[in-house]
PDB file of C-alpha atoms in Angstrom:
ATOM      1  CA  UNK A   1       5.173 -15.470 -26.117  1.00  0.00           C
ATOM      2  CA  UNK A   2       5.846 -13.487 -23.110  1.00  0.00           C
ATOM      3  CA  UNK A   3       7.260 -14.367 -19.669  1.00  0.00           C
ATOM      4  CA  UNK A   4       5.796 -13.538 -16.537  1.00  0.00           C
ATOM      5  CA  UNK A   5       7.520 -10.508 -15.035  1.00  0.00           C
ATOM      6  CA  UNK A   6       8.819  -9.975 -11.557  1.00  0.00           C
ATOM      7  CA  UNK A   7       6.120  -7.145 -10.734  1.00  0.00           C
ATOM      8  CA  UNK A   8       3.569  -5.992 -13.236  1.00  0.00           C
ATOM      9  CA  UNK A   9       1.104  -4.374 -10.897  1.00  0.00           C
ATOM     10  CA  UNK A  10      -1.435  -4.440 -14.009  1.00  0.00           C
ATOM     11  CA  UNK A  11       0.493  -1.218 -15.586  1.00  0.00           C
ATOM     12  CA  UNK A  12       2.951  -2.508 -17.921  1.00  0.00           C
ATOM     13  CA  UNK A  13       2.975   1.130 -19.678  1.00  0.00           C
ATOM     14  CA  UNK A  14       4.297   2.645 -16.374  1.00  0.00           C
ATOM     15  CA  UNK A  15       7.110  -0.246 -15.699  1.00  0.00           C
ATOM     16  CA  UNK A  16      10.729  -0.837 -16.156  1.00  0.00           C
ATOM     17  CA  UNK A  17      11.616  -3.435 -18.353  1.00  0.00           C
ATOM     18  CA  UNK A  18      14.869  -5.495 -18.039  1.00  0.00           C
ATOM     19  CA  UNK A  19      15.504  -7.770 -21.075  1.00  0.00           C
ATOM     20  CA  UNK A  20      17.902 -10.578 -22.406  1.00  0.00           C
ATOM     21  CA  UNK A  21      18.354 -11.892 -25.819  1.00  0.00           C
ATOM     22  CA  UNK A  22      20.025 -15.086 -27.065  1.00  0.00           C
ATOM     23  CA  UNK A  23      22.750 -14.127 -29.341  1.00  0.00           C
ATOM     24  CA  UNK A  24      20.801 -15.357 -32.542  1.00  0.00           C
ATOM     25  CA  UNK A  25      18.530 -12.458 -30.974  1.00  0.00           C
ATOM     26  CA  UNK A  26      15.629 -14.557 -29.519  1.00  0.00           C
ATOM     27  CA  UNK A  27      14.037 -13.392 -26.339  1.00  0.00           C
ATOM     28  CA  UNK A  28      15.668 -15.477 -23.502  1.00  0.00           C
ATOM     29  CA  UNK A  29      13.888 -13.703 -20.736  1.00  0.00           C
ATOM     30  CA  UNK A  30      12.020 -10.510 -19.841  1.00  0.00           C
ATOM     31  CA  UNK A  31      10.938  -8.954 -16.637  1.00  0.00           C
ATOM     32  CA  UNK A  32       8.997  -6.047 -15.395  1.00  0.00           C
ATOM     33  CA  UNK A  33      10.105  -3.974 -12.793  1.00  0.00           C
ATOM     34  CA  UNK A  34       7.673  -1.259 -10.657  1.00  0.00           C
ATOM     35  CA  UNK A  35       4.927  -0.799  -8.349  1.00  0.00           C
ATOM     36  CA  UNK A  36       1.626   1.150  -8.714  1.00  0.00           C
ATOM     37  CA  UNK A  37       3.269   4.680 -10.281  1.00  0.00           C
ATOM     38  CA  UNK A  38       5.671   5.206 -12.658  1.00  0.00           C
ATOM     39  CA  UNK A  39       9.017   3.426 -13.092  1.00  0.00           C
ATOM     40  CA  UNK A  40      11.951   4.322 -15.726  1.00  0.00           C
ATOM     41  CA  UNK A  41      15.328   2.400 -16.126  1.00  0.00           C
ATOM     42  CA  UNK A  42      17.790   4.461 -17.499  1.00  0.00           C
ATOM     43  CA  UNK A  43      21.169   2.370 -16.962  1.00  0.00           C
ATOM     44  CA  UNK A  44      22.593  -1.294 -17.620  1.00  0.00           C
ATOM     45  CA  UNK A  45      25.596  -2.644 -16.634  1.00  0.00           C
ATOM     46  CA  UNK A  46      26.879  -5.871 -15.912  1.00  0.00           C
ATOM     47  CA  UNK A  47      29.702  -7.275 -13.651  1.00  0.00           C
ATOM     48  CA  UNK A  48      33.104  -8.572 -15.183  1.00  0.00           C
ATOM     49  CA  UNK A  49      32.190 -12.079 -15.035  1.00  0.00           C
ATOM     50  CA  UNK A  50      29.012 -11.860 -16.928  1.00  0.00           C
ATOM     51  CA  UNK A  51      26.499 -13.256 -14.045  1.00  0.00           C
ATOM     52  CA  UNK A  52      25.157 -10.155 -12.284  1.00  0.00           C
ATOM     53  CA  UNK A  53      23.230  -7.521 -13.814  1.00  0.00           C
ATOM     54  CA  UNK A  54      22.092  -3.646 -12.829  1.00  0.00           C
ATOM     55  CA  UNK A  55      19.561  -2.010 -13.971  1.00  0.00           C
ATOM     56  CA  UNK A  56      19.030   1.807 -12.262  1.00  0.00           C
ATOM     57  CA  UNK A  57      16.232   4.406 -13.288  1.00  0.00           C
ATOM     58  CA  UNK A  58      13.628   6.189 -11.719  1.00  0.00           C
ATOM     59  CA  UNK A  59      10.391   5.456  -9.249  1.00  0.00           C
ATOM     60  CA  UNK A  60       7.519   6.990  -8.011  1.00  0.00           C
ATOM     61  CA  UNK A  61       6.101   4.165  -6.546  1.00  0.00           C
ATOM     62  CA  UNK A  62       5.739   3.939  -2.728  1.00  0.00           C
ATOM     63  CA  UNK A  63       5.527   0.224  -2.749  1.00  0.00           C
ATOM     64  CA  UNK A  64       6.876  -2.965  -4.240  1.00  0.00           C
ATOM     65  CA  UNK A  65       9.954  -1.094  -6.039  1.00  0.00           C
ATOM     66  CA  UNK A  66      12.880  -2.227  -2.926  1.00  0.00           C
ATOM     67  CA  UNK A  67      13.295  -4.863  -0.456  1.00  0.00           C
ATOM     68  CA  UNK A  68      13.712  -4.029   3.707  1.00  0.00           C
ATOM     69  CA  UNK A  69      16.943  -2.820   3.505  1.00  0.00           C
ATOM     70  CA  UNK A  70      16.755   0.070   1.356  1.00  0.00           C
ATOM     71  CA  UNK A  71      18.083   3.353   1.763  1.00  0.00           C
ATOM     72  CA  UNK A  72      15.219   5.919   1.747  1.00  0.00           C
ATOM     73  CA  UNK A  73      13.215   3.731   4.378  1.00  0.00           C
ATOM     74  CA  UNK A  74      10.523   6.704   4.691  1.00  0.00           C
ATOM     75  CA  UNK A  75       9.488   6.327   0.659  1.00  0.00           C
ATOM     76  CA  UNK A  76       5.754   7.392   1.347  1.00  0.00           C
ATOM     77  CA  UNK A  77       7.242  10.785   1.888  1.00  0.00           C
ATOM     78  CA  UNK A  78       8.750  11.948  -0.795  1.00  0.00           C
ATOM     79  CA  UNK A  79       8.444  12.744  -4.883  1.00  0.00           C
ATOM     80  CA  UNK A  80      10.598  10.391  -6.609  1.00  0.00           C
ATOM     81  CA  UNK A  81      13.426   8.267  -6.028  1.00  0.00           C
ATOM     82  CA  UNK A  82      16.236   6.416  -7.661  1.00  0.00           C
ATOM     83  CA  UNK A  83      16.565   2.564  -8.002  1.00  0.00           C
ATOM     84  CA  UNK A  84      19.487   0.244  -8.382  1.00  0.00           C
ATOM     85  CA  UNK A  85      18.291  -3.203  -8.616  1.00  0.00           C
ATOM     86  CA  UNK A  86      20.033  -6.549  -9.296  1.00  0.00           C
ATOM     87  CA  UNK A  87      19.433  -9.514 -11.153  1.00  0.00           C
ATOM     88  CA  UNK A  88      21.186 -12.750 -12.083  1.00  0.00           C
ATOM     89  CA  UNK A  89      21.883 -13.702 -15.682  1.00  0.00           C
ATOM     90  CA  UNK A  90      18.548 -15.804 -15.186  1.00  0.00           C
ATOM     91  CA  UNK A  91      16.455 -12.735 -14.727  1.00  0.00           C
ATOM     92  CA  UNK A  92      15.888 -13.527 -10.682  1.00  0.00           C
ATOM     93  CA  UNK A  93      15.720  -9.910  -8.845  1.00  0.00           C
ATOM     94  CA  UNK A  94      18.088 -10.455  -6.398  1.00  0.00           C
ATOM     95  CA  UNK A  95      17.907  -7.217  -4.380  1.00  0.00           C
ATOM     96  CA  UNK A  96      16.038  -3.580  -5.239  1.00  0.00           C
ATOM     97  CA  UNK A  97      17.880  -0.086  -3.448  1.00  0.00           C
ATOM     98  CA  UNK A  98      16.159   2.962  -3.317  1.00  0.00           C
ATOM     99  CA  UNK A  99      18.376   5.845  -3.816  1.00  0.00           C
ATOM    100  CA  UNK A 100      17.058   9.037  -2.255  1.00  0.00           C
ATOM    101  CA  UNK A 101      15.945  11.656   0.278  1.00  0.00           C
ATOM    102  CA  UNK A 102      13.438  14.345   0.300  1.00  0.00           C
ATOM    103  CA  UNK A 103      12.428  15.736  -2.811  1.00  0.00           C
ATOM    104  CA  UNK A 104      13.105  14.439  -5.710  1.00  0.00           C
ATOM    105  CA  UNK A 105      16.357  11.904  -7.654  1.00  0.00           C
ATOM    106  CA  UNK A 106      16.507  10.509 -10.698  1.00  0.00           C
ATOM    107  CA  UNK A 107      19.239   7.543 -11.547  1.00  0.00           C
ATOM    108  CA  UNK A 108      20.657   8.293 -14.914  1.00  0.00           C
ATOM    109  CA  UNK A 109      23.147   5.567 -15.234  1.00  0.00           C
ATOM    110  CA  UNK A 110      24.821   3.180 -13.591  1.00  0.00           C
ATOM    111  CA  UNK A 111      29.003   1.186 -14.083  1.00  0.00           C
ATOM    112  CA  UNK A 112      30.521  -0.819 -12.470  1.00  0.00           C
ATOM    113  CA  UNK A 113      34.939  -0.363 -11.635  1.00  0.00           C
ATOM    114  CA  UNK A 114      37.373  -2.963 -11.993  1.00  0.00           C
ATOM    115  CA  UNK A 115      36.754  -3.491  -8.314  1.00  0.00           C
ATOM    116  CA  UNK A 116      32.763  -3.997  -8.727  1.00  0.00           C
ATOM    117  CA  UNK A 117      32.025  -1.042  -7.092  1.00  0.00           C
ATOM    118  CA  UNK A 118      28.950   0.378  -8.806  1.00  0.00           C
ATOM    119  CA  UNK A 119      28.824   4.086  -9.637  1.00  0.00           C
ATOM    120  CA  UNK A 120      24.957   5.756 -10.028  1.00  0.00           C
ATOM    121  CA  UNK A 121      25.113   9.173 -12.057  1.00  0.00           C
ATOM    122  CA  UNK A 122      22.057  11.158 -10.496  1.00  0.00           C
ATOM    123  CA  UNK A 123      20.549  14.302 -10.279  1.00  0.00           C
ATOM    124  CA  UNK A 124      18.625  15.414  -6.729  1.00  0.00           C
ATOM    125  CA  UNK A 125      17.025  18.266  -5.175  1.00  0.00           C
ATOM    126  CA  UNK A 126      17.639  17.162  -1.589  1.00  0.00           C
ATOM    127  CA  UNK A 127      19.458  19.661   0.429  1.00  0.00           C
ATOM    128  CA  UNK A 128      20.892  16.690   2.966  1.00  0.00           C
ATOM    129  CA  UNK A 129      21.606  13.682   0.783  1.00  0.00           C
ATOM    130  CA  UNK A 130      25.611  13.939   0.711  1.00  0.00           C
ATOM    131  CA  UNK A 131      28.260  12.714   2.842  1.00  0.00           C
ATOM    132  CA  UNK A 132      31.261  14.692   4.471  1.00  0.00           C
ATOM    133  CA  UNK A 133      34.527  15.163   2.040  1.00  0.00           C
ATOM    134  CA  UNK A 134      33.373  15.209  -1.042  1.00  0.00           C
ATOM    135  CA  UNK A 135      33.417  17.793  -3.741  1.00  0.00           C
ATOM    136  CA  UNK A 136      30.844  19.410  -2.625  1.00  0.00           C
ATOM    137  CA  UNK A 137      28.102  18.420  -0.113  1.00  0.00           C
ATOM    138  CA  UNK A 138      26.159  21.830  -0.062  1.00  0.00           C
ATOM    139  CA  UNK A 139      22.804  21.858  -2.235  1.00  0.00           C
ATOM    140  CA  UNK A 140      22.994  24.882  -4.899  1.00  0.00           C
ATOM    141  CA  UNK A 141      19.752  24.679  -5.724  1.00  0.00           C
ATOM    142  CA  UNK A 142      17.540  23.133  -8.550  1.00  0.00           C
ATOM    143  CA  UNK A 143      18.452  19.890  -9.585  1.00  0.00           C
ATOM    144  CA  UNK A 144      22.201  19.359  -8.591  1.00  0.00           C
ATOM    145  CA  UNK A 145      23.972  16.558 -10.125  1.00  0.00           C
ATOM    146  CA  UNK A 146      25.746  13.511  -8.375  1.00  0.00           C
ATOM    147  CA  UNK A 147      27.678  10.742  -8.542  1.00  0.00           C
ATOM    148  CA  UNK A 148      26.963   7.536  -5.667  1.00  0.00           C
ATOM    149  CA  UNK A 149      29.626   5.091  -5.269  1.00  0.00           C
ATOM    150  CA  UNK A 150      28.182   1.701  -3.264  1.00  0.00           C
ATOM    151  CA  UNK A 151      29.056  -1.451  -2.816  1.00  0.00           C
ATOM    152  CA  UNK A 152      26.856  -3.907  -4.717  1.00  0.00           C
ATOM    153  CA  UNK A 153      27.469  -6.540  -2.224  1.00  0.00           C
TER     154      UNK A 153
END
């Protein structure tokens, strides 16, 4: 038997898929994660106390894939975008960021410090998607890699 997901859209090939498995390795929950277009989880991680987890990937979907307060509020713009979204040990979505600026970013992973600060390993091709003092915060060209540090909240 299958569960109901969070958002099918009627394109379960095109989804991400977040799972959780008893420890006798029964299906305790599954949910689908994506809008219209397609949507790839690539990273996992869950906090220290074992009731919050992460998922992060890739979407191409302009709708249904953040809530209001993401950070790429113009979406219908651009190619593709990362995703951090987080769930309870229940499987309830509890918030969906989008990750991005023009052009294109995929999420590759995602961890969490000792201080639950959650770190997104990403590539982009945005030439204004740093911040000022960092390593480097000029766009080379092609797809440059990244590393986000937010605050889960």
């Amino acid at each position: 038997d299958w569960f109901p997901g969070y958002n099918n859209e009627g394109n379960p090939a095109a989804d991400a898929y977040l799972a959780k498995f008893t420890p006798e390795g029964m299906l305790a929950w599954g949910t689908y994660y994506g809008g219209k277009d397609l949507e790839r989880s690539r990273g996992i991680t869950v906090d220290k106390k074992n009731d919050l987890v992460y998922m992060a990937g890739q979407t191409n979907s302009k709708f249904n894939v953040a809530n209001s307060n993401i950070f790429d509020p113009d979406k219908v713009l651009f190619l593709q975008d990362g995703f951090v979204s987080k769930y309870s040990t229940s499987g309830i979505l509890l918030y969906s960021y989008l990750v991005g600026g023009p052009g294109k970013q995929t999420v590759f992973d995602a961890d969490l410090d000792k201080y639950n600060s959650l770190y997104l390993l990403m590539t982009t091709d945005a030439t204004t998607f740093t911040t000022s003092g960092v390593h480097q915060s000029t766009y080379n060209g092609g797809d440059d890699a990244m590393l986000v540090k937010m605050n889960p909240g």
